[in-house]
Amino acid sequence: MEQPSSSGKARQLTGEQLAKAQARKEKKLNQQQTNKSKIKDTTLDPRSWLTLPKKAESQSQVKILSWNLLAQCLIRRELFPASDCLKAQQREPLIHEEILRQNADILCLQEVDRLEKLLPLLQRAGYSERYASGPGKKHGCLVAFKKDLYTLFASKTIYYDDEDVDVDTDEPRRRSSFRTRNVANLVALKRNDHSRTGLIVATTHLFWHPRYTYERTRQVYIMFKETLAFREEQFATDWRCILAGDFNFTPSDATYSLLFKEPLLETQEETITASRVVHFTVDSSVLTDTPSADTAKAASAEDDEEGNPARTITKARPAQPEDGLLTIPQITALFNTLPKPRSLYAEGIKLAKAEGATVHTFGERTGLSEDRQGFMEPEYTSYTFYWKNVLDYIFIIDPNNLSKVTGLLEPPTTKDLDPGIPKTRISGSDHTVMVAEIS
């Protein structure tokens, strides 16, 4: 065997060099075979599908999947001490298999990175997609749809940091407490059956920090308002709106109650009041030593990462009247201008339990009053060693209120999820996949 030398002339390899080259080749082949066998061993445990009562004359059905994939760029071993599959080559086969086996018509995915791996999979499975992310973010939100069923009619990205919130008493202002770089990804999908019908689909990943209730409330209001405005722009006011994703609030949170027009409890008002602050990403003078632009950008990114275990508000000051942050009466008034959504999982679980299914709920676990909205949400949608709660939803705004939940992917049990996900055979993410079918 000959190889060219640096002078361009061929040189003869020694027997020892040939042996080393052959050993490297065999090692590479063995590694490839090992990787293939690992992928074959990642078969997920089955999840039950709850088939719900439906009218015989039901219209065409739509199957919607929503899932936070857990971006690989956010993973740190210390945050998932109980997980047995944190490397990309361990998690991705689980994630890809889950997406393919659910075979949903619409995918709403959050914390999406490594697009070079995911997009070819989606395209081979018959999906078209649209991806959006915040400025400088390494992960984002993706909407995919079966291209034999739908055609992309229009699209839009909502940058929460740049959106004004208008109230009657003042000129439009941002009224933001934190520049979070979160976005919502909106698409208008027209059906390919010449029926002139379609869907508005919006997916988002709201700000993660547990203490920033005010900012999440502001963001979800903007999402709903802008989704409805987007529908108006398409002259499609009779199209249903699907709003799905990782909203990072629980069913007992003030934001959930505001969406469903429930009176706020005193404790809920307190969480909003405590989070009416101004972070240094909005007002750099909050810090004694104002950082340079590069330092501020890095600090903002550090504060933004969902893996950050911080649970208190830092680098912020209490809001002053001149900051223009919304008061609780103003917030309530704004949400009262929105139509009340429906939660597909809460409705589906209620129907399933009426049919005799055993499905554990958020309300049963937490002792939430049965007359409060959110009682029927699943027991968990995020389940790690350190953090377990309900953060993910599939909402619908149906102008004619004719949609009915006809099927639901049964939530996993705590026995399946313990001691935490990601977990081999259960989930490649720290969130559970949600799938609902409507007619």
mmCIF file of N, CA and C in Angstrom, residues 193-247:
data_model
loop_
_atom_site.group_PDB
_atom_site.id
_atom_site.type_symbol
_atom_site.label_atom_id
_atom_site.label_comp_id
_atom_site.label_asym_id
_atom_site.label_seq_id
_atom_site.Cartn_x
_atom_site.Cartn_y
_atom_site.Cartn_z
ATOM 1 N N ASP A 193 -57.918 19.196 0.880
ATOM 2 C CA ASP A 193 -59.102 18.533 0.323
ATOM 3 C C ASP A 193 -60.071 19.508 -0.344
ATOM 4 N N HIS A 194 -59.596 20.734 -0.611
ATOM 5 C CA HIS A 194 -60.396 21.748 -1.311
ATOM 6 C C HIS A 194 -61.637 22.173 -0.519
ATOM 7 N N SER A 195 -61.589 21.978 0.797
ATOM 8 C CA SER A 195 -62.751 22.336 1.615
ATOM 9 C C SER A 195 -62.696 23.772 2.120
ATOM 10 N N ARG A 196 -61.609 24.478 1.819
ATOM 11 C CA ARG A 196 -61.411 25.858 2.277
ATOM 12 C C ARG A 196 -61.357 25.955 3.796
ATOM 13 N N THR A 197 -61.019 24.867 4.431
ATOM 14 C CA THR A 197 -60.865 24.872 5.884
ATOM 15 C C THR A 197 -59.397 24.691 6.231
ATOM 16 N N GLY A 198 -59.090 24.962 7.475
ATOM 17 C CA GLY A 198 -57.711 24.815 7.904
ATOM 18 C C GLY A 198 -57.580 25.000 9.399
ATOM 19 N N LEU A 199 -56.347 25.132 9.830
ATOM 20 C CA LEU A 199 -56.028 25.298 11.244
ATOM 21 C C LEU A 199 -55.008 26.409 11.407
ATOM 22 N N ILE A 200 -55.121 27.126 12.503
ATOM 23 C CA ILE A 200 -54.049 27.997 12.971
ATOM 24 C C ILE A 200 -53.345 27.236 14.093
ATOM 25 N N VAL A 201 -52.049 27.044 13.962
ATOM 26 C CA VAL A 201 -51.286 26.303 14.966
ATOM 27 C C VAL A 201 -50.201 27.209 15.529
ATOM 28 N N ALA A 202 -50.130 27.288 16.845
ATOM 29 C CA ALA A 202 -49.114 28.093 17.523
ATOM 30 C C ALA A 202 -48.451 27.239 18.592
ATOM 31 N N THR A 203 -47.137 27.241 18.595
ATOM 32 C CA THR A 203 -46.431 26.548 19.670
ATOM 33 C C THR A 203 -45.431 27.502 20.296
ATOM 34 N N THR A 204 -45.195 27.309 21.588
ATOM 35 C CA THR A 204 -44.319 28.212 22.320
ATOM 36 C C THR A 204 -43.650 27.489 23.465
ATOM 37 N N HIS A 205 -42.617 28.126 23.975
ATOM 38 C CA HIS A 205 -41.938 27.707 25.198
ATOM 39 C C HIS A 205 -41.766 28.977 26.019
ATOM 40 N N LEU A 206 -42.604 29.137 27.030
ATOM 41 C CA LEU A 206 -42.576 30.365 27.826
ATOM 42 C C LEU A 206 -41.399 30.367 28.793
ATOM 43 N N PHE A 207 -41.133 31.545 29.356
ATOM 44 C CA PHE A 207 -39.986 31.725 30.250
ATOM 45 C C PHE A 207 -40.024 30.716 31.386
ATOM 46 N N TRP A 208 -38.881 30.128 31.674
ATOM 47 C CA TRP A 208 -38.811 28.964 32.558
ATOM 48 C C TRP A 208 -38.800 29.297 34.045
ATOM 49 N N HIS A 209 -38.298 30.465 34.454
ATOM 50 C CA HIS A 209 -38.006 30.700 35.879
ATOM 51 C C HIS A 209 -39.289 30.657 36.714
ATOM 52 N N PRO A 210 -39.359 29.788 37.733
ATOM 53 C CA PRO A 210 -40.598 29.607 38.504
ATOM 54 C C PRO A 210 -41.129 30.883 39.142
ATOM 55 N N ARG A 211 -40.251 31.825 39.490
ATOM 56 C CA ARG A 211 -40.688 33.019 40.218
ATOM 57 C C ARG A 211 -41.211 34.133 39.314
ATOM 58 N N TYR A 212 -41.002 34.025 38.014
ATOM 59 C CA TYR A 212 -41.382 35.124 37.125
ATOM 60 C C TYR A 212 -42.791 34.932 36.572
ATOM 61 N N THR A 213 -43.768 34.868 37.462
ATOM 62 C CA THR A 213 -45.162 34.688 37.059
ATOM 63 C C THR A 213 -45.646 35.847 36.195
ATOM 64 N N TYR A 214 -45.282 37.067 36.563
ATOM 65 C CA TYR A 214 -45.727 38.234 35.791
ATOM 66 C C TYR A 214 -45.300 38.111 34.332
ATOM 67 N N GLU A 215 -44.036 37.788 34.103
ATOM 68 C CA GLU A 215 -43.543 37.747 32.720
ATOM 69 C C GLU A 215 -44.212 36.640 31.913
ATOM 70 N N ARG A 216 -44.438 35.491 32.532
ATOM 71 C CA ARG A 216 -45.143 34.412 31.825
ATOM 72 C C ARG A 216 -46.580 34.819 31.497
ATOM 73 N N THR A 217 -47.219 35.528 32.440
ATOM 74 C CA THR A 217 -48.584 36.007 32.207
ATOM 75 C C THR A 217 -48.614 36.966 31.025
ATOM 76 N N ARG A 218 -47.659 37.874 30.985
ATOM 77 C CA ARG A 218 -47.551 38.802 29.854
ATOM 78 C C ARG A 218 -47.345 38.036 28.551
ATOM 79 N N GLN A 219 -46.458 37.051 28.570
ATOM 80 C CA GLN A 219 -46.142 36.314 27.345
ATOM 81 C C GLN A 219 -47.335 35.518 26.824
ATOM 82 N N VAL A 220 -48.058 34.845 27.715
ATOM 83 C CA VAL A 220 -49.171 34.024 27.230
ATOM 84 C C VAL A 220 -50.309 34.907 26.719
ATOM 85 N N TYR A 221 -50.499 36.071 27.328
ATOM 86 C CA TYR A 221 -51.500 37.004 26.795
ATOM 87 C C TYR A 221 -51.124 37.418 25.373
ATOM 88 N N ILE A 222 -49.859 37.766 25.180
ATOM 89 C CA ILE A 222 -49.396 38.158 23.844
ATOM 90 C C ILE A 222 -49.585 37.010 22.857
ATOM 91 N N MET A 223 -49.256 35.804 23.273
ATOM 92 C CA MET A 223 -49.398 34.653 22.376
ATOM 93 C C MET A 223 -50.835 34.490 21.895
ATOM 94 N N PHE A 224 -51.772 34.499 22.833
ATOM 95 C CA PHE A 224 -53.176 34.307 22.470
ATOM 96 C C PHE A 224 -53.691 35.475 21.624
ATOM 97 N N LYS A 225 -53.364 36.691 22.029
ATOM 98 C CA LYS A 225 -53.839 37.870 21.287
ATOM 99 C C LYS A 225 -53.298 37.865 19.860
ATOM 100 N N GLU A 226 -52.006 37.589 19.715
ATOM 101 C CA GLU A 226 -51.389 37.628 18.395
ATOM 102 C C GLU A 226 -51.818 36.448 17.527
ATOM 103 N N THR A 227 -52.101 35.307 18.139
ATOM 104 C CA THR A 227 -52.602 34.167 17.366
ATOM 105 C C THR A 227 -53.967 34.485 16.768
ATOM 106 N N LEU A 228 -54.824 35.105 17.560
ATOM 107 C CA LEU A 228 -56.148 35.493 17.062
ATOM 108 C C LEU A 228 -56.041 36.573 15.985
ATOM 109 N N ALA A 229 -55.111 37.513 16.173
ATOM 110 C CA ALA A 229 -54.902 38.554 15.162
ATOM 111 C C ALA A 229 -54.364 37.943 13.866
ATOM 112 N N PHE A 230 -53.476 36.976 13.999
ATOM 113 C CA PHE A 230 -52.923 36.265 12.841
ATOM 114 C C PHE A 230 -54.036 35.560 12.065
ATOM 115 N N ARG A 231 -54.971 34.966 12.781
ATOM 116 C CA ARG A 231 -56.109 34.318 12.122
ATOM 117 C C ARG A 231 -56.940 35.341 11.345
ATOM 118 N N GLU A 232 -57.154 36.504 11.957
ATOM 119 C CA GLU A 232 -57.906 37.573 11.281
ATOM 120 C C GLU A 232 -57.196 37.996 9.993
ATOM 121 N N GLU A 233 -55.869 38.090 10.053
ATOM 122 C CA GLU A 233 -55.101 38.522 8.884
ATOM 123 C C GLU A 233 -55.245 37.554 7.714
ATOM 124 N N GLN A 234 -55.518 36.289 8.018
ATOM 125 C CA GLN A 234 -55.687 35.282 6.954
ATOM 126 C C GLN A 234 -57.140 35.184 6.488
ATOM 127 N N PHE A 235 -58.014 36.051 7.003
ATOM 128 C CA PHE A 235 -59.449 35.997 6.699
ATOM 129 C C PHE A 235 -59.985 34.584 6.960
ATOM 130 N N ALA A 236 -59.585 34.053 8.115
ATOM 131 C CA ALA A 236 -59.934 32.668 8.457
ATOM 132 C C ALA A 236 -60.543 32.608 9.848
ATOM 133 N N THR A 237 -61.484 33.490 10.124
ATOM 134 C CA THR A 237 -62.029 33.595 11.477
ATOM 135 C C THR A 237 -62.797 32.359 11.919
ATOM 136 N N ASP A 238 -63.146 31.482 10.963
ATOM 137 C CA ASP A 238 -63.850 30.259 11.345
ATOM 138 C C ASP A 238 -62.896 29.081 11.546
ATOM 139 N N TRP A 239 -61.580 29.301 11.372
ATOM 140 C CA TRP A 239 -60.607 28.227 11.582
ATOM 141 C C TRP A 239 -60.329 28.065 13.074
ATOM 142 N N ARG A 240 -60.126 26.835 13.467
ATOM 143 C CA ARG A 240 -59.770 26.557 14.858
ATOM 144 C C ARG A 240 -58.305 26.921 15.116
ATOM 145 N N CYS A 241 -58.031 27.365 16.330
ATOM 146 C CA CYS A 241 -56.661 27.681 16.752
ATOM 147 C C CYS A 241 -56.185 26.626 17.749
ATOM 148 N N ILE A 242 -55.051 26.013 17.457
ATOM 149 C CA ILE A 242 -54.390 25.101 18.382
ATOM 150 C C ILE A 242 -53.203 25.840 18.983
ATOM 151 N N LEU A 243 -53.160 25.944 20.300
ATOM 152 C CA LEU A 243 -52.061 26.620 20.995
ATOM 153 C C LEU A 243 -51.456 25.610 21.958
ATOM 154 N N ALA A 244 -50.276 25.122 21.628
ATOM 155 C CA ALA A 244 -49.691 24.011 22.381
ATOM 156 C C ALA A 244 -48.233 24.294 22.703
ATOM 157 N N GLY A 245 -47.765 23.665 23.778
ATOM 158 C CA GLY A 245 -46.355 23.798 24.095
ATOM 159 C C GLY A 245 -46.058 23.645 25.564
ATOM 160 N N ASP A 246 -44.855 24.082 25.912
ATOM 161 C CA ASP A 246 -44.393 24.098 27.297
ATOM 162 C C ASP A 246 -44.624 25.514 27.821
ATOM 163 N N PHE A 247 -45.697 25.666 28.599
ATOM 164 C CA PHE A 247 -46.085 26.987 29.092
ATOM 165 C C PHE A 247 -45.423 27.317 30.429
#
